[in-house]
XYZ file of C-alpha atoms in Angstrom:
448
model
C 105.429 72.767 130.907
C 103.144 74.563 133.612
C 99.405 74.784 132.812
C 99.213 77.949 135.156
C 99.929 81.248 132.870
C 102.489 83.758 134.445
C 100.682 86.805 136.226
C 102.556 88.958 133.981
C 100.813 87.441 130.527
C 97.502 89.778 131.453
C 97.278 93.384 132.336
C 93.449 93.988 134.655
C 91.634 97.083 134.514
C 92.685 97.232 138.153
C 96.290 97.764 137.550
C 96.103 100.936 135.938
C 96.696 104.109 138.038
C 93.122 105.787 138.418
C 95.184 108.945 139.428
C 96.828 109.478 135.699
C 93.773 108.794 134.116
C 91.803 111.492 135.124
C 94.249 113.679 134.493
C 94.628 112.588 131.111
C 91.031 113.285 130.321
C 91.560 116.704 131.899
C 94.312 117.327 130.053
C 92.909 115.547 126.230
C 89.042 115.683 126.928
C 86.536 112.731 126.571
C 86.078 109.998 125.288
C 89.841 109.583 125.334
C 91.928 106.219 124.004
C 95.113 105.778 126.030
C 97.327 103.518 124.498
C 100.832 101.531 127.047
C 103.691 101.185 124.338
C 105.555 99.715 126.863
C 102.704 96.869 127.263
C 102.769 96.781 123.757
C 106.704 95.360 123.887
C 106.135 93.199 126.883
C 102.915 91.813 124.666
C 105.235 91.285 121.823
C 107.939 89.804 123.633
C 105.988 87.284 125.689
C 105.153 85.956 121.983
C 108.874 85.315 120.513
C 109.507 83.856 123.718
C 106.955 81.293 123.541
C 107.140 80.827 119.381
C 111.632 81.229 118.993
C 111.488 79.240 116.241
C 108.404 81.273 114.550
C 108.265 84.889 112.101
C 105.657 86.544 114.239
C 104.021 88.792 112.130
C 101.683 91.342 113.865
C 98.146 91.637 112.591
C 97.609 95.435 111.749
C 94.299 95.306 111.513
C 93.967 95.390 115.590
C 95.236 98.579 115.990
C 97.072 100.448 113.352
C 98.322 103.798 115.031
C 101.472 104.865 113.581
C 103.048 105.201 117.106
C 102.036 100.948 117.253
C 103.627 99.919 114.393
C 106.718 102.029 114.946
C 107.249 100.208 118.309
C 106.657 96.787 116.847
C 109.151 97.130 113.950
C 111.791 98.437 116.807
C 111.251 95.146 118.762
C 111.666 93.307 115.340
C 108.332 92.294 114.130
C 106.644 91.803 110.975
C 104.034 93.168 109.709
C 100.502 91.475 108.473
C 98.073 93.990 106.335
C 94.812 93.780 105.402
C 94.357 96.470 102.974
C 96.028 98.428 100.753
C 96.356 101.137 103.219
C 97.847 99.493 105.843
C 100.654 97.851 103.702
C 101.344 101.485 103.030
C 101.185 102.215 106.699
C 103.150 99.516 106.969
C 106.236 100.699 104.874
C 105.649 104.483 106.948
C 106.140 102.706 109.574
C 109.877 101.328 108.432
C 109.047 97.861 107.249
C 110.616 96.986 104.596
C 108.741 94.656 101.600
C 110.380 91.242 103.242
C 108.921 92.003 106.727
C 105.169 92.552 105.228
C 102.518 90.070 103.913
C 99.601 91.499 102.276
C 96.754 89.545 103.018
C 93.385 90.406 100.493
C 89.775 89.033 100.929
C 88.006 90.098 97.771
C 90.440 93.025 97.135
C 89.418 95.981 95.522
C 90.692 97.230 91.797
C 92.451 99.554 93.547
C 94.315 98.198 96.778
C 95.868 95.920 94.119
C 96.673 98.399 91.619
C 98.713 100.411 94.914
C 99.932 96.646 95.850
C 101.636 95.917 92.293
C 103.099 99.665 92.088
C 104.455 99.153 95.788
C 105.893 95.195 94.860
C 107.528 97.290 91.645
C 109.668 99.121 94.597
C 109.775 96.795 97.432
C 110.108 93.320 95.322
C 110.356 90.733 98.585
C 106.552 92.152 99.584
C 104.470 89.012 100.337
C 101.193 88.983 98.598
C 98.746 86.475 100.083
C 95.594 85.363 97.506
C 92.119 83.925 98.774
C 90.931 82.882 95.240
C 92.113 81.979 92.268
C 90.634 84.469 90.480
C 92.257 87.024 92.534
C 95.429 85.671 91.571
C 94.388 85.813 87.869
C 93.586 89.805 88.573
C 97.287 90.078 90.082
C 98.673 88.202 86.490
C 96.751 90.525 84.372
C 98.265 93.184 86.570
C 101.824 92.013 85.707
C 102.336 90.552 89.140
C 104.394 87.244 89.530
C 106.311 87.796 92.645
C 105.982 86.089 95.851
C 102.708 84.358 96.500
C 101.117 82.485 99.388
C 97.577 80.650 99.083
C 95.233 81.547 102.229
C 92.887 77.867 102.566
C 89.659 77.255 104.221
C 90.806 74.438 106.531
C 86.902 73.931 107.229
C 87.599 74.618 110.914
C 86.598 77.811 112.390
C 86.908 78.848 116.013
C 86.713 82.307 118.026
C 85.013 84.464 120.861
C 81.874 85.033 118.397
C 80.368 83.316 114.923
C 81.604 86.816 113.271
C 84.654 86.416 113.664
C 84.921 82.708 113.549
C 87.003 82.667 109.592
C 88.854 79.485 109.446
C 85.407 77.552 107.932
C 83.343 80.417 106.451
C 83.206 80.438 102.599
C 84.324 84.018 102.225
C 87.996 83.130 103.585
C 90.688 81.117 101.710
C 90.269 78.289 98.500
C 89.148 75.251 100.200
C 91.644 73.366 101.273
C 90.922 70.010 99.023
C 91.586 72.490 96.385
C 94.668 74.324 97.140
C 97.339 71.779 95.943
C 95.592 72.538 92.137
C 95.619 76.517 92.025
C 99.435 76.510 93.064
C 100.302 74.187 90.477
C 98.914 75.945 88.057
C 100.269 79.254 89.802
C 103.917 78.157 89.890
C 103.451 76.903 86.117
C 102.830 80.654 85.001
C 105.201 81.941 87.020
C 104.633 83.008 90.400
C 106.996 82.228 93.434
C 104.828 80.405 95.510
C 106.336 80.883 98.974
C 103.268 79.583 101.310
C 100.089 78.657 102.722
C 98.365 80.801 105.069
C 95.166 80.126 107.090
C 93.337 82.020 110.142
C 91.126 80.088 112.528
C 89.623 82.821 113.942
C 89.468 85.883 116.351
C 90.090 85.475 120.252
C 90.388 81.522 120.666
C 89.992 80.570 124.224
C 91.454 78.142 126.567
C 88.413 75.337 125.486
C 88.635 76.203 122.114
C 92.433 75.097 121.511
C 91.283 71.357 120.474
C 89.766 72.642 117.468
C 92.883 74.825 117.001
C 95.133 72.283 116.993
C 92.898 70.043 114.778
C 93.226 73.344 112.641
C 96.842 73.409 112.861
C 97.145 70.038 111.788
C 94.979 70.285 108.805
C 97.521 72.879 107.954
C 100.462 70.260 108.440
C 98.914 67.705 106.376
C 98.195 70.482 103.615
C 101.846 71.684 103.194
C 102.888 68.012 102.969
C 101.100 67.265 99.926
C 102.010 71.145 98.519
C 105.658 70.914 99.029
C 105.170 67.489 96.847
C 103.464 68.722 93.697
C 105.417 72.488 93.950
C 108.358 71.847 95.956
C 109.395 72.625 99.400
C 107.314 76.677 101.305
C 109.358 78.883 102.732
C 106.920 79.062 105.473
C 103.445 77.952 106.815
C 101.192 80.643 108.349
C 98.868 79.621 111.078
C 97.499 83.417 111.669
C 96.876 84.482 114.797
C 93.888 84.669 117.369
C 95.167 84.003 120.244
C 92.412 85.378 123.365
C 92.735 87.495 126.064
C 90.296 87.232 128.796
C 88.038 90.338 128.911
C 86.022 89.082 132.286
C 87.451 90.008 135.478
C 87.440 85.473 136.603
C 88.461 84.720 133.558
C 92.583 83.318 132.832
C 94.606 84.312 130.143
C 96.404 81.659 127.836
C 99.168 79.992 128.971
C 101.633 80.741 125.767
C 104.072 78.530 126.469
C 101.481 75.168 126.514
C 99.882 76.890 123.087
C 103.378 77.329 121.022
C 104.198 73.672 122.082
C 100.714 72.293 120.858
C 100.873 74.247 117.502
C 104.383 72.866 116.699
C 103.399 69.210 117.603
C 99.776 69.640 115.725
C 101.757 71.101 112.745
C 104.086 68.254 112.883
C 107.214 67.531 110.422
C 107.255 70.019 107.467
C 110.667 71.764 105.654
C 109.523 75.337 105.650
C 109.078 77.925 109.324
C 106.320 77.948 110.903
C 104.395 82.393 111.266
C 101.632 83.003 113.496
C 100.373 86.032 113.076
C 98.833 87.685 116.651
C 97.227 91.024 116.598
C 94.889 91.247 119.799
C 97.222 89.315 122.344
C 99.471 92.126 121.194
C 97.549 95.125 121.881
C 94.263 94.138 123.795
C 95.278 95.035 127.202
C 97.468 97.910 126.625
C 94.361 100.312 125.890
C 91.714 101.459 127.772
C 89.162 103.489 126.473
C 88.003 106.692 129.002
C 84.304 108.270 129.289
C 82.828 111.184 131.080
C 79.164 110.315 132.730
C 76.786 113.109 131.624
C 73.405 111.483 132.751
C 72.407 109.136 135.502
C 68.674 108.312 135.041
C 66.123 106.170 137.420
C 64.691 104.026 135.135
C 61.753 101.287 135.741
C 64.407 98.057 136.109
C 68.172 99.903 135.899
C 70.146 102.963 136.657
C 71.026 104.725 133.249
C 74.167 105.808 133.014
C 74.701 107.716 130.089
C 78.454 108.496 128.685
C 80.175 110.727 125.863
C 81.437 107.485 124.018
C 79.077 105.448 122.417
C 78.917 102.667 119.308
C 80.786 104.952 117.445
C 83.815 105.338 119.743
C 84.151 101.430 121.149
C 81.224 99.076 118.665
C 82.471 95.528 120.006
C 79.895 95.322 122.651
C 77.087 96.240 120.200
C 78.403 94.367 117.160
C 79.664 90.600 119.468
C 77.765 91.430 122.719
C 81.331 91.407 123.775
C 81.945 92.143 127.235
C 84.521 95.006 128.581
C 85.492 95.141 131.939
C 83.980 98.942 133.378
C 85.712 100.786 136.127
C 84.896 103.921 137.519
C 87.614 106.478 138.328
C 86.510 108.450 141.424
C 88.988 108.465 144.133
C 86.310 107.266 146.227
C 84.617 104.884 143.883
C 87.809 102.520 144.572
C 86.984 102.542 147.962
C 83.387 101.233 147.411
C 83.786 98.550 149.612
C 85.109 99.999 152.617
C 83.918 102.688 154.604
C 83.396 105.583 153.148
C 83.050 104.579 149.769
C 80.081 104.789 147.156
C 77.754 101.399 147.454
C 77.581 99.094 144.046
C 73.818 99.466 142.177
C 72.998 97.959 138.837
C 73.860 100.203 136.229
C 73.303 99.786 132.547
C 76.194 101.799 130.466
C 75.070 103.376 127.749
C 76.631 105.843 125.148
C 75.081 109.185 122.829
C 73.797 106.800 120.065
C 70.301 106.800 119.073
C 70.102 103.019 118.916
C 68.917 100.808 121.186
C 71.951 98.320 120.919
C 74.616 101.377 122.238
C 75.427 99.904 125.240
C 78.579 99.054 127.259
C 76.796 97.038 130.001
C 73.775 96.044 131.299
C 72.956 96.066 135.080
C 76.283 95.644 135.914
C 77.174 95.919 139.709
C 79.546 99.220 139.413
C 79.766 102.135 142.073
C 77.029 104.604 142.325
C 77.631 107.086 139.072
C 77.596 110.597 139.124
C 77.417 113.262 136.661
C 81.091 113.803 135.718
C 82.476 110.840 136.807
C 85.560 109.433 134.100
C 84.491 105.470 133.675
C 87.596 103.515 132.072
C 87.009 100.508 129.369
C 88.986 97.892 129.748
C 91.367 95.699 127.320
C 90.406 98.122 124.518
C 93.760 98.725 122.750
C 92.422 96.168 119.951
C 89.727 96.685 117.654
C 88.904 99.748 119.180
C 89.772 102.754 117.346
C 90.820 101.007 114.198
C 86.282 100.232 114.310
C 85.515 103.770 115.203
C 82.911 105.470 113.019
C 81.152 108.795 112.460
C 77.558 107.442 112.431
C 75.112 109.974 113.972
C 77.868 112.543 112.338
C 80.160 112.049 115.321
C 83.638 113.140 115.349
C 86.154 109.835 116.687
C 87.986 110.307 119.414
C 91.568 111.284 120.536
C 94.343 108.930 121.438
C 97.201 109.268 123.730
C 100.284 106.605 124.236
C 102.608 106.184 127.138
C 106.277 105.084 126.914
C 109.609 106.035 127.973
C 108.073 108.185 130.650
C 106.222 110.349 128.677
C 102.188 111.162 127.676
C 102.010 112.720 124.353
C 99.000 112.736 121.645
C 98.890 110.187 118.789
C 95.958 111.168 117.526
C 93.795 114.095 117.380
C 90.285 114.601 117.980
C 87.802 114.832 114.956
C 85.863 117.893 114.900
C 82.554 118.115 112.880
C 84.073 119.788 110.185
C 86.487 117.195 109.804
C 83.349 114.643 109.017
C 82.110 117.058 106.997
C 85.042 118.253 105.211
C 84.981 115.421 101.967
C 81.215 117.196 101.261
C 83.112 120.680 101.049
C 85.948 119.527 99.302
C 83.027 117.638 96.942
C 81.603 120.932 96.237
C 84.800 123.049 95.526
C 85.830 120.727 92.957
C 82.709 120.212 91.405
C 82.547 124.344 90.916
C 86.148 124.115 89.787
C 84.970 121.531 86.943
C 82.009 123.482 86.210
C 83.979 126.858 85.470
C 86.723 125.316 83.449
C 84.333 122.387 81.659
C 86.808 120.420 81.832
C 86.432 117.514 84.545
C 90.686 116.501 84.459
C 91.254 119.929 85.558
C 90.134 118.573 88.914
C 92.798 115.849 89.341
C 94.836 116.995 91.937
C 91.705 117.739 94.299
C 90.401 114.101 93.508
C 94.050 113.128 94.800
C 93.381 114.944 97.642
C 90.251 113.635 99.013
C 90.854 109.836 98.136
């Protein structure tokens, strides 16, 4: 097995055509996400090749456009959901109840009241519990269909302590524990199907020892719970495999990673699910910005954009770094003759905080007002951790495939952030006219 990954396995900044993207932010306006649903398949693809004997299950959570999931059920994946609402994007989307696992951290009253109405029509819908008292809620709920346990293996790993799930206490029963609550879930009832457990967020190439010590925690685990329950259908490993965001920086070689999970796992009767979300969408979105402000200051050049915290928050939330590349036909050129010269330049967006910043004295072609800047490797976690703060509208999206541009997504306006205070008020006069507060119902439904 080669140690060198395939050129292929990572999409750069650099590859996509600077041409097209300004057009698209002529065409859309700024900031702009543009989303490659043909990257999205190769992504995908690259994965069952490397994991043939594996259910990969995509992680919705990275980036649940509707256009996303549509292409991933096409290329036959499954689907792993977070929330209530993306189990129901989920099933939108064409999955049916078999092809989705459910997987709750401290689920609300209501995401599993619409889980146990959804499992009453779709009855092979996975759920996945992280307590035991969560599975108690889902018995007093009348639920005793198909359960997996998600454990705290006590090993976390990941590109920040954030995001780093496989040891922190919120995540999972711990592990010495997890034999106990599925005996006594399979006593009252429930079709215990599995064991699920997620490392982390964006392992990296010298992270994979404690991924495979990980992995084989899991092994050991489904040994000793396919003796006291009987044999899983399946073991879930999650996902988080890494993509490198730095220009130097090499992607994973799949191939080495699928054959060191399966030999870490080691000899157990049920299949083995990984369950990948940003390897899958990472690289085919970039995010696109419009420079409104270049400013002298006393150590940097300030170059201020329309996108901000709001529009892209990784870099202010994990200091995470996005590769920057400015779109002027002769910004490309910068090194030749001709071209602009590189300065330090600190990126920063509309956001009246401190921390709402893409870059900091970065060596990027001179800016000028007007100028589109693309973002790099931000198809995941991008939109789906876009926010109004400030009272800022989010951001269009646009996706690419089989030859065509078309919008996904529209842009927010202000009244569209302002809307569920409007709405607040017209039913709140309706109840007050009628005195009767269930007149109101259907307008409740209508804002939840």
């Amino acid at each position: 097995m080669t140690d060198v990954a395939d050129s292929s396995s990572i999409r750069r900044l650099s590859e996509w055509d600077a041409a097209e993207l300004r057009t698209l932010t002529e065409e859309y306006g700024s900031p702009l996400y543009v989303l490659d649903l043909e990257r999205v398949r190769q992504n995908y693809r690259r994965l069952v090749a490397a994991f043939p004997d594996a259910d990969v299950l995509y992680a919705v959570k990275a980036n649940a456009l509707g256009d996303v999931l549509s292409t991933l059920r096409e290329a036959g994946a499954g689907l792993e959901c977070a929330s209530a609402g993306e189990v129901k994007r989920a099933l939108e989307a064409g999955a049916s109840g078999s092809e989705i696992h459910y997987t709750a951290v401290n689920p609300p009253a209501g995401d599993l009241d619409w889980i146990v109405d959804a499992w009453g029509d779709h009855p092979a819908l996975t759920v996945t519990a992280g307590s035991a008292d969560t599975i108690d809620r889902l018995a007093d709920r009348g639920y005793d269909g198909r359960l997996c346990l998600r454990v705290n293996p006590g090993i976390g790993a990941g590109h920040h302590e954030k995001v780093r799930t496989g040891a922190a206490a919120k995540f999972g029963v711990p592990a010495e524990r997890a034999v106990d609550v599925l005996e006594d879930a399979a006593d009252r009832g429930f079709d215990v199907v599995g064991i699920h457990a997620h490392v982390g967020s964006g392992v990296s190439s010298d992270q994979l020892d404690a991924h495979r010590e990980f992995v084989a925690r899991m092994g050991d685990l489904a040994r000793d719970v396919a003796g006291a329950v009987g044999d899983l259908e399946f073991v879930d490993v999650g996902g988080g495999f890494g993509v490198p965001y730095r220009e130097d920086e090499e992607p994973l070689v799949l191939e080495s990673v699928a054959d060191a999970i399966r030999d870490a796992l080691g000899a157990v009767d049920a299949r083995l699910t990984i369950e990948p979300g940003r390897y899958v969408v990472a690289d085919a979105g970039v995010l696109l910005t419009e420079v409104n402000t270049v400013k002298d200051a006393r150590e940097t050049t300030v170059v201020g954009v329309d996108a901000g915290m709001t529009t892209l928050i990784r870099p202010a939330m994990y200091d995470a770094y996005h590769p920057i590349r400015n779109l002027a036909a002769d910004a490309a050129a910068s090194s030749g003759e001709g071209g602009r010269e590189t300065v330090p330049q600190t990126v920063a967006g509309p956001i009246c905080e401190s921390g709402d910043v893409f870059c900091a004295d970065r060596e990027l072609p001179v800016s000028e007002r007007g100028d589109i800047l693309a973002i790099g490797n931000a198809g995941a976690y991008g939109y789906e951790m876009a926010n109004q703060y400030n009272s800022r509208p989010r951001p269009a999206s646009v996706v690419r495939g089989d030859g065509d541009v078309r919008l996904a997504r529209r842009r927010e306006t202000v009244a569209d952030v302002t809307r569920p205070e409007r709405e607040a008020r017209r039913i709140s006069a309706a109840d007050r006219k009628t005195d009767d507060p269930r007149a109101s119902d259907s307008d409740n439904d209508l804002v939840r």
